[in-house]
XYZ file of C-alpha atoms in Angstrom:
527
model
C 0.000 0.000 0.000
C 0.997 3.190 -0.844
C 2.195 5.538 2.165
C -0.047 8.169 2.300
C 2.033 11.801 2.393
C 2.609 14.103 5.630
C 0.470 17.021 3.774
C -2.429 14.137 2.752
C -2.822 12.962 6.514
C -2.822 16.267 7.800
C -5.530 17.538 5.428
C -7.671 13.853 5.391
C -11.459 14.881 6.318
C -11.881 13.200 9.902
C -14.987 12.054 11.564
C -15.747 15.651 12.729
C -16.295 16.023 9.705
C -14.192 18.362 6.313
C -14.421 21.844 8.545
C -11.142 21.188 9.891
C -9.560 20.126 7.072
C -10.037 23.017 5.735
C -8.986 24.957 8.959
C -5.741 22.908 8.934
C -4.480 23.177 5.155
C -3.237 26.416 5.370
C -1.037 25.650 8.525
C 0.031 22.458 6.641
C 1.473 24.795 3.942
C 3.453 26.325 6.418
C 4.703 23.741 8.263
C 5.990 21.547 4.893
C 7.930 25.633 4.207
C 9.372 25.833 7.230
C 10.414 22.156 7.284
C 11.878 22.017 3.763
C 13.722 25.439 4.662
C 14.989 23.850 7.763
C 15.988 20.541 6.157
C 17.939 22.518 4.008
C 19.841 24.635 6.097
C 20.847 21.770 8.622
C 22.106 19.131 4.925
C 25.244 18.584 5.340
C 25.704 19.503 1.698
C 26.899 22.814 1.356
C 26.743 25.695 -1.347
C 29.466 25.686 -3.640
C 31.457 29.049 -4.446
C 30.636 29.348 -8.342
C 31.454 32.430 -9.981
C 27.913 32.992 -11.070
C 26.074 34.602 -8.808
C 23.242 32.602 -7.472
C 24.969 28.900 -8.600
C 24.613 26.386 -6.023
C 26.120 22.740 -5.153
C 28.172 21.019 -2.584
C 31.300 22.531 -1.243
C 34.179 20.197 -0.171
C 36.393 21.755 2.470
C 39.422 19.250 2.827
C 40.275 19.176 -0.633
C 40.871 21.548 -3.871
C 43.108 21.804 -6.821
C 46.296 22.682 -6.961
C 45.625 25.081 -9.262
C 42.506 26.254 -6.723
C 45.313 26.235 -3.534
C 47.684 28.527 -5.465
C 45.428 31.145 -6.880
C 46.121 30.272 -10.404
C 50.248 30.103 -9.467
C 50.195 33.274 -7.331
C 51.275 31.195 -4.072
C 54.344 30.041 -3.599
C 53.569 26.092 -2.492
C 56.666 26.467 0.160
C 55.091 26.385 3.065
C 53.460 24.282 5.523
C 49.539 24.588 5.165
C 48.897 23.905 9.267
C 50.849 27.351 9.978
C 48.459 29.426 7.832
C 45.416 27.564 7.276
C 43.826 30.630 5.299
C 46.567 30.664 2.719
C 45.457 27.550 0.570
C 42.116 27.712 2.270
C 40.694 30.819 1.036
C 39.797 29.471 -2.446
C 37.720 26.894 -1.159
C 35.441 29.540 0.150
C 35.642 32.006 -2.218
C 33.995 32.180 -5.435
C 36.082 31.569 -8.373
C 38.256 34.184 -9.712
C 37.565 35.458 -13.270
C 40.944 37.155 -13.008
C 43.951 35.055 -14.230
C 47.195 36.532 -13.048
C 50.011 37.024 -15.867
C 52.857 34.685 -15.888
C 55.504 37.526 -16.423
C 53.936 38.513 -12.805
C 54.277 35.267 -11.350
C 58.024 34.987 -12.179
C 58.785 38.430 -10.881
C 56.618 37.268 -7.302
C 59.036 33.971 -7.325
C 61.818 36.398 -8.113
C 61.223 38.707 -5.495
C 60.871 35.838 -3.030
C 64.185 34.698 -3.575
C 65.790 38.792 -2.970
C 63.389 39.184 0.222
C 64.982 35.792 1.777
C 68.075 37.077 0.946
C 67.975 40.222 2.148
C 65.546 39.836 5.189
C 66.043 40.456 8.862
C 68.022 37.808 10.339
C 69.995 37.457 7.800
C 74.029 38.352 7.173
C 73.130 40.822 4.357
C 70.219 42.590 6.476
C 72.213 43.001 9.500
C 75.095 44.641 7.815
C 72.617 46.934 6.107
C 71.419 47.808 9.238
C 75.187 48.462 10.723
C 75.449 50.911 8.216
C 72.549 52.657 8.964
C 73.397 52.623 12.398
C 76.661 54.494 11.784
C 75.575 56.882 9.055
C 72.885 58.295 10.866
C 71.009 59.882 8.306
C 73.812 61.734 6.722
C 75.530 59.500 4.275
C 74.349 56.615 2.858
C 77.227 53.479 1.216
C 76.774 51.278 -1.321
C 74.663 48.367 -0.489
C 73.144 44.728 -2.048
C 69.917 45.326 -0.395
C 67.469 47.704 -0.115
C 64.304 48.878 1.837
C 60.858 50.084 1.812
C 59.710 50.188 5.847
C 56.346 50.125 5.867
C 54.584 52.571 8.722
C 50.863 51.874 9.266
C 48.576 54.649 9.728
C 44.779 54.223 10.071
C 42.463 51.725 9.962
C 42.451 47.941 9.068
C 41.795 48.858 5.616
C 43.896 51.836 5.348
C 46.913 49.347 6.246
C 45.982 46.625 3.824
C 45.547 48.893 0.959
C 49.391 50.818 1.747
C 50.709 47.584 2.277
C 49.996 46.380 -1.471
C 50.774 49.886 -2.637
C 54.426 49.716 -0.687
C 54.732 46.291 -1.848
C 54.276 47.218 -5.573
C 56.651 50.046 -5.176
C 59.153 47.703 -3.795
C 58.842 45.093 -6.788
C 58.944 47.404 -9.342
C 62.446 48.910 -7.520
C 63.864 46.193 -6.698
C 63.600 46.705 -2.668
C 62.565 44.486 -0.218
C 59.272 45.471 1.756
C 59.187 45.611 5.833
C 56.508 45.614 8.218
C 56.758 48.330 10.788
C 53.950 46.081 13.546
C 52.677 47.789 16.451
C 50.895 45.777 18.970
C 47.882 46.624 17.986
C 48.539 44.850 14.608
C 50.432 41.872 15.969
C 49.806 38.656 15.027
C 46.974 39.063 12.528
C 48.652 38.274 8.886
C 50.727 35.373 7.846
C 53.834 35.642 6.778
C 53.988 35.791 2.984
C 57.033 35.138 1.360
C 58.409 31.929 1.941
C 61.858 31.073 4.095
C 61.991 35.019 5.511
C 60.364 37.673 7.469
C 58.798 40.257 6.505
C 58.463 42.259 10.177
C 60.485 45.019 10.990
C 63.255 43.546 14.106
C 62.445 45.671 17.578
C 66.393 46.802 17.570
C 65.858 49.028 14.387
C 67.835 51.473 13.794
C 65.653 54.252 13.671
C 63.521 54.280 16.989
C 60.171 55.594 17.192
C 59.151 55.267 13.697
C 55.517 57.136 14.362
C 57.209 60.306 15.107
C 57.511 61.054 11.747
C 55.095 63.361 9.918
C 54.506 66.393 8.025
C 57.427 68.247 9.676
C 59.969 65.976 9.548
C 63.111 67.396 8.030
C 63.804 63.953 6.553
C 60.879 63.876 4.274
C 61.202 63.791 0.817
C 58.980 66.753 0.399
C 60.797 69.112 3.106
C 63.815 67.911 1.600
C 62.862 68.731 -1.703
C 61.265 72.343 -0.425
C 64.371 73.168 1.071
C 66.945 72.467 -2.740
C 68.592 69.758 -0.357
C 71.010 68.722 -2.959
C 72.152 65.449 -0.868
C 68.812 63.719 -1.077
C 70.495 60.453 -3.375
C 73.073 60.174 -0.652
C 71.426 60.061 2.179
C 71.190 57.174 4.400
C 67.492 56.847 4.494
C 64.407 59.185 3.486
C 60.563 59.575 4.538
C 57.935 59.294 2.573
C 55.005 61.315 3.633
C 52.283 60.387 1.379
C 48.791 59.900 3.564
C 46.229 62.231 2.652
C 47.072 65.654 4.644
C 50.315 65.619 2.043
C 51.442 68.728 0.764
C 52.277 69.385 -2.895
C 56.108 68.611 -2.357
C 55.523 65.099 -0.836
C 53.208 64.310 -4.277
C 56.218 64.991 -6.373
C 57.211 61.742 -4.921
C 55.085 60.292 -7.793
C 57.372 62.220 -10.874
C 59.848 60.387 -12.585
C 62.902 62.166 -11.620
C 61.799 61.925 -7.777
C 61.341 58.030 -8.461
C 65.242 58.135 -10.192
C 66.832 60.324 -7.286
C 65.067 57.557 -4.814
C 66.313 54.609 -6.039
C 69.881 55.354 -4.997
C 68.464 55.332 -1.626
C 68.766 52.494 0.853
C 66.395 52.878 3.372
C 62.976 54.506 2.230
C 60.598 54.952 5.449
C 57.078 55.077 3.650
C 53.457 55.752 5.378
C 50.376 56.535 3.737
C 46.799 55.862 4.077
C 45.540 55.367 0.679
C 45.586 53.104 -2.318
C 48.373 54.692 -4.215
C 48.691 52.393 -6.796
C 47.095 54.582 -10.194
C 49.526 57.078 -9.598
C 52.657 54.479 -10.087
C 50.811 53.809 -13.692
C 51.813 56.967 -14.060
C 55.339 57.655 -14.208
C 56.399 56.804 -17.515
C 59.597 54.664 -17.024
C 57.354 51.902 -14.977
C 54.864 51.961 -18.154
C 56.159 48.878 -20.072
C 57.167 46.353 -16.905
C 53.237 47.335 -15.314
C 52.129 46.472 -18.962
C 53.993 43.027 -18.647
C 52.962 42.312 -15.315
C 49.279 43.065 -15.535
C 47.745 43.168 -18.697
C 44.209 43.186 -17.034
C 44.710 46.459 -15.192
C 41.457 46.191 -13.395
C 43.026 43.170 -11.689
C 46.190 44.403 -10.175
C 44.716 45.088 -6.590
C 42.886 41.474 -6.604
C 46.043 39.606 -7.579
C 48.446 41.397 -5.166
C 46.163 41.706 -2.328
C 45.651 37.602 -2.375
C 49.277 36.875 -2.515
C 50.248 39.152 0.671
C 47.363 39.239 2.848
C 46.297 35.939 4.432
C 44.524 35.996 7.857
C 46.170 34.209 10.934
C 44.638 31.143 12.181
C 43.333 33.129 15.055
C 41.322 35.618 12.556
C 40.729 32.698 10.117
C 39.154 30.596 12.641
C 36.641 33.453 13.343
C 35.982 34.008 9.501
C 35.661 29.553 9.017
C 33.173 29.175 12.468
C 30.534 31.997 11.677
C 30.905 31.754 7.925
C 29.745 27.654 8.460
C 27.366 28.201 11.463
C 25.288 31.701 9.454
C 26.201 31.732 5.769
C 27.442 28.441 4.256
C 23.856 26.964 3.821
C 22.278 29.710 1.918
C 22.002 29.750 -2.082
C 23.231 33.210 -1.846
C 25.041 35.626 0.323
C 25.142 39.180 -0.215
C 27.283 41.378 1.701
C 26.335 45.047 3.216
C 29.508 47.143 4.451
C 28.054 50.705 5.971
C 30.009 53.205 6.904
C 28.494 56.601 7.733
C 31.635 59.347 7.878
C 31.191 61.965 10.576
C 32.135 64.403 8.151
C 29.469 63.452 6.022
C 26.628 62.486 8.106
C 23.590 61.162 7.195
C 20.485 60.804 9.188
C 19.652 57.169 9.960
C 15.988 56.969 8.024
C 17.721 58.540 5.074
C 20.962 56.025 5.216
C 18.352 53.109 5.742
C 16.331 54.141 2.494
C 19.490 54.051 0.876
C 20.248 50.877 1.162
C 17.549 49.413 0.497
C 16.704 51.616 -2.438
C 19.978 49.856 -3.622
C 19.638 46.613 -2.375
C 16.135 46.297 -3.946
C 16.437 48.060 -6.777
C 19.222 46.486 -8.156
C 17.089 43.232 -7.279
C 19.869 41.710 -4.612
C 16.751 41.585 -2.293
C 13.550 40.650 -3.149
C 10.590 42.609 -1.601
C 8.741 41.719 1.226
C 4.437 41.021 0.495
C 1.996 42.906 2.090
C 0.475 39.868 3.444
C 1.946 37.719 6.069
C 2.317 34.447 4.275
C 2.983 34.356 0.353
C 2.500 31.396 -1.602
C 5.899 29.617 -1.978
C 7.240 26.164 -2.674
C 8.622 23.419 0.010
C 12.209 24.026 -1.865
C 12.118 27.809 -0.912
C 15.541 29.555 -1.448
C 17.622 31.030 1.093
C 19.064 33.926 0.592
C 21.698 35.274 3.864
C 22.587 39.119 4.190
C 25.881 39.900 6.080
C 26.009 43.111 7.683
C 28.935 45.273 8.730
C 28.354 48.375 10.169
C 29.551 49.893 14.052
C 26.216 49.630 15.202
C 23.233 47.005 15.150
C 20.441 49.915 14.300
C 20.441 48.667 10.411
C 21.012 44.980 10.619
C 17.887 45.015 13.039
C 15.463 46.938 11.306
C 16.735 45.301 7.597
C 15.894 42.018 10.044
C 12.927 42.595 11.303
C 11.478 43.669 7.904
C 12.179 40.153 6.441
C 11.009 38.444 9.847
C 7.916 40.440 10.003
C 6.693 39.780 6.487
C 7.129 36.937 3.504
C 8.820 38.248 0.450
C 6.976 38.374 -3.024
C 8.973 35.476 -4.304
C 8.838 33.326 -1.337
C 12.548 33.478 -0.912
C 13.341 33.624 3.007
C 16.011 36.149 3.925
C 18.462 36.112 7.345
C 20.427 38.687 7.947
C 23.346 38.705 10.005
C 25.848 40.982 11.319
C 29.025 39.441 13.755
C 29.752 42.568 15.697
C 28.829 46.126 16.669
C 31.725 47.766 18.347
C 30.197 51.436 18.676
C 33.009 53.023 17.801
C 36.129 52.909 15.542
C 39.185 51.801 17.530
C 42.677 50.661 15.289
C 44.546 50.793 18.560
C 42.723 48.065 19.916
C 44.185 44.577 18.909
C 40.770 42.904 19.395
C 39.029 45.207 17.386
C 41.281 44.991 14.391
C 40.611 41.091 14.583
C 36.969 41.628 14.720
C 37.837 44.130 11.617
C 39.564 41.754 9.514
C 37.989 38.611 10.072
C 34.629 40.918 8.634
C 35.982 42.144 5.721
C 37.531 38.529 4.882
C 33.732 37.460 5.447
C 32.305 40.359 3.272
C 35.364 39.638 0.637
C 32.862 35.359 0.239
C 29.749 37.335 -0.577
C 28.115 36.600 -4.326
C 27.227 39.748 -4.638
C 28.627 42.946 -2.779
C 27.236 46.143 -1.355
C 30.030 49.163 0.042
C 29.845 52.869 0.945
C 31.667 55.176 -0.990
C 35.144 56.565 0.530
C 35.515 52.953 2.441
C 38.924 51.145 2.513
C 37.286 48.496 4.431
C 34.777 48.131 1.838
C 37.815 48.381 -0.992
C 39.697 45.517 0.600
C 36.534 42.982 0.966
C 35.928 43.314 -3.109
C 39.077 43.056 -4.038
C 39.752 39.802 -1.979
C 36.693 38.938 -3.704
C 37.434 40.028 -6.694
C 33.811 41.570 -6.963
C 32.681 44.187 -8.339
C 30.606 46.209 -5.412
C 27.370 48.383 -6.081
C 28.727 51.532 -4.079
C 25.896 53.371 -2.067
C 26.865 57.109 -3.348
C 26.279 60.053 -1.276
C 23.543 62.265 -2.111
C 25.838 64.823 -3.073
C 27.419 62.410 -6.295
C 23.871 61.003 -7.408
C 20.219 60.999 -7.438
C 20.975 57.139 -7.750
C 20.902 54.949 -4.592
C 23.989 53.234 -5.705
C 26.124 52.400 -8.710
C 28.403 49.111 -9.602
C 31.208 49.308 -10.015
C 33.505 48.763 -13.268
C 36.033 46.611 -11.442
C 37.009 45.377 -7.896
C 39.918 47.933 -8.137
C 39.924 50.743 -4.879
C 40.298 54.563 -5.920
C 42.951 56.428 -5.288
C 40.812 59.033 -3.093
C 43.014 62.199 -3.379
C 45.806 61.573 -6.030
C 48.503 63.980 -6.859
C 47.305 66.262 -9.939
C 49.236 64.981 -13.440
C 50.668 68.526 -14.061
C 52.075 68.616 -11.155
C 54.826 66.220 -12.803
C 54.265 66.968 -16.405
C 53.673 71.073 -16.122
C 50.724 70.713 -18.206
C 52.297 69.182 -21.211
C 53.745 65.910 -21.953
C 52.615 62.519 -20.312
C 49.164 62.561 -20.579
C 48.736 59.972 -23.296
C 49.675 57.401 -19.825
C 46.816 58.773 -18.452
C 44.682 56.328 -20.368
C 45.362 53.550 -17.591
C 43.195 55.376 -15.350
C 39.587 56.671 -15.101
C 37.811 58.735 -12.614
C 36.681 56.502 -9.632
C 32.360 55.762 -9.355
C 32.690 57.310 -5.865
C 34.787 59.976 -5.582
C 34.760 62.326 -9.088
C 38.532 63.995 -7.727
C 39.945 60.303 -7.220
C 41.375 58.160 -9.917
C 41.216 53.941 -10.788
C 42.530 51.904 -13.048
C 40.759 50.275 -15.875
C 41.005 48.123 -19.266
């Protein structure tokens, strides 16, 4: 005999008669909704990280390509996987990348592997380096087989992560080898990422108190420049001020005989707060070797930014336990980074129409019904919002709209959100855990929504290699929010071309970069 079905028996007229069948069929909808959704959500099966937004299947996490592991040949297979378990990890979680790095690039990455483990701390060739800087003091510099970009961090999580790809570009295209200046604050959160070496600055440094230096300091390159300091190529070592208070002497950092003078110097001391990378496109004489190394401009942040920044195990185990216990099960995750500036404040209800203006508009959302229930199938689709923001007040109400009311498709929306700190604080170790682990979580969305001016937001889609809709202020657009052309950052407040060029030649270069969706002063490279 055939076994009759769970809806069947709960709807079967009873000896009462067929009045409570009828009373009971539209609660046996329900339940069989609620059941399928759950049945889902608690598979085993998991979704699979296809490029296409929306695809679905079964996700294996102990096992991917080699070609998967290595980012298409971007990681260097040298190291042992247990010490940095987001390093050949990531790519299981992400989506795919449509980006294929260049194989000129990956021979200069191996290349530049093999100087930084020669030249790194600890080793014979570092530590006489740093004997000579030692002695010279700043006044004389000596001919030496390795040189140095010291990184300085300045900012926030994503103001560090987009300076330290912009450093570490500078130092591959000259040759230099890039070190980490790591306060305690920043301790302990990134992997190493060149095999056999180092890349932290030792504590016995030369030069002590490396955050003293600012706008006045008579060693940077702009106040050297200002005051005809004819000794600049011989110095020992030289600051470069470049975060976005700089003054029009520190941008002539980016002109081609400023990049020639520098290169004779051994020790550069570098801190910015900005993605600095459009303005290296250009000086002319790096033209032909950026050509070679990325021929899909609107790629060069993704690449780089995957091959040097992988998440400790502490911040990686954050990302891997709320990722699998929130967003693994639905069919698709799209991310929400807020960031409301208190120089540009908006008023809550206004930010909050916003974003959904964008997020439903742009269809990443479906609407909610104005009735209760709406008609849906037992296979209903799951669709999980992740949240970041410094308070709970959107994540709640965007919440409580979806709990509140069925959506016109029947999809069922959950939206998330890991932490509300209140308040911005870099110097807080915890908090810049919290930070990253969040933007590595934003970076596995399918689809991606940022607020304009947001290096937090820059860093998720370029991990991601997505391509954000960007929630404009009202000032920029009538439009709620725009997509971007590529997952490339802007260069917020780039130097002006003439300022190099005097108004004449080098401007033909200028067709590697466009003005940036959110900021019409700021510049980004395209294709």
């Amino acid at each position: 005999m055939e076994r009759e079905s769970f809806a069947r028996r709960l709807t079967r007229p009873c000896a009462g008669g067929g009045e409570v069948a009828r009373l009971l069929l539209p609660a046996a909808v329900l339940v069989l909704i609620w059941v399928g959704t759950y049945l889902r959500l608690a598979s085993p099966e998991t979704r699979s990280g296809g490029a296409a937004f929306g695809s679905s299947g079964p996700k294996n996490y102990t096992s991917s390509s080699s070609a998967d592991r290595l980012l298409g040949g971007l990681l260097s297979p040298d190291f042992e996987a247990s010490t940095c378990l987001s390093r050949y990890q990531a790519a299981i979680y992400r989506n795919r990348s449509p980006y294929s790095p260049s194989s000129y690039l990956l021979r200069r990455l191996r290349e530049y592997e093999a100087l930084h483990r020669k030249c790194a701390p600890h080793t014979a060739l570092y530590d006489r380096s740093a004997a000579v800087l030692r002695s010279a003091g700043g006044n004389a510099s000596a001919a030496s087989e390795c040189q140095y970009v010291v990184w300085i961090p300045h900012n926030g999580i994503g103001n560090r992560v987009l300076t330290i790809v912009s450093a570490f570009l500078y130092a591959l295209l000259n040759n230099k080898v890039l070190l980490l200046h790591i306060p305690d604050d920043f301790t302990g959160l990134l992997c190493e990422p060149f095999p056999g070496a180092t890349w932290a600055l030792p504590a016995d440094f030369p030069i002590r108190d490396l955050f003293r230096f600012d706008t006045k300091a008579p060693e940077s390159f702009g106040n050297l420049l200002e005051s005809k300091d004819a000794s600049i190529d011989s110095r020992s070592y030289v600051y470069l001020h470049l975060p976005w208070y700089y003054g029009d002497w520190d941008k002539r950092f980016f002109c081609e005989d400023s990049q020639r003078t520098l290169r004779k110097v051994p020790w550069l001391l570098l801190k910015s707060d900005h993605y600095f990378v459009p303005s290296l496109f250009l000086v002319p004489e790096y033209a032909d070797e950026l050509r070679e190394l990325f021929p899909e401009r609107s790629a060069v942040f993704h690449h780089l930014v995957r091959y040097l920044i992988h998440p400790s195990n502490e911040v990686w185990g954050r990302v891997t336990r709320y990722y699998r216990a929130y967003l693994e099960k639905a069919d698709e995750r799209v991310g929400v980074q807020i960031r409301v500036f208190d120089n540009f404040w908006v008023p809550f209800e206004k930010m909050l129409e916003q974003i959904m203006s964008c997020l439903l508009g742009e269809r990443l959302l479906p609407k909610v019904s104005e009735n209760a229930v709406a008609a849906t199938s037992i296979d209903t689709k799951v669709k999980a919002v992740l949240v970041t923001y410094l308070k709970p007040d959107y994540s709640e109400k965007i919440r409580d709209m979806y709990y509140r009311r069925a959506t016109t498709t029947g999809e069922v929306v959950g939206v998330f959100q890991p932490s509300h700190e209140g308040s911005q604080r870099t110097d807080h170790r915890d908090h810049n855990v919290k930070a990253l682990a969040e933007i590595e979580l934003l970076s596995l969305s399918d689809a991606l929504v940022t607020t304009a001016w947001s290096t937090f937001g820059y860093v998720a889609q370029g991990l991601g290699g997505l391509r954000p809709w960007i929630l404009l202020r009202h000032t920029q657009s009538p439009d709620a929010c725009r997509q971007a052309a590529s997952p490339e950052p802007c260069y917020l407040m780039p130097p002006r071309p003439e300022q190099c060029f005097g108004g004449g030649g080098g401007h033909a270069i200028l067709r590697n970069v466009r003005q940036c969706e959110d900021e019409g002063g700021g510049i980004k490279l395209f294709d």
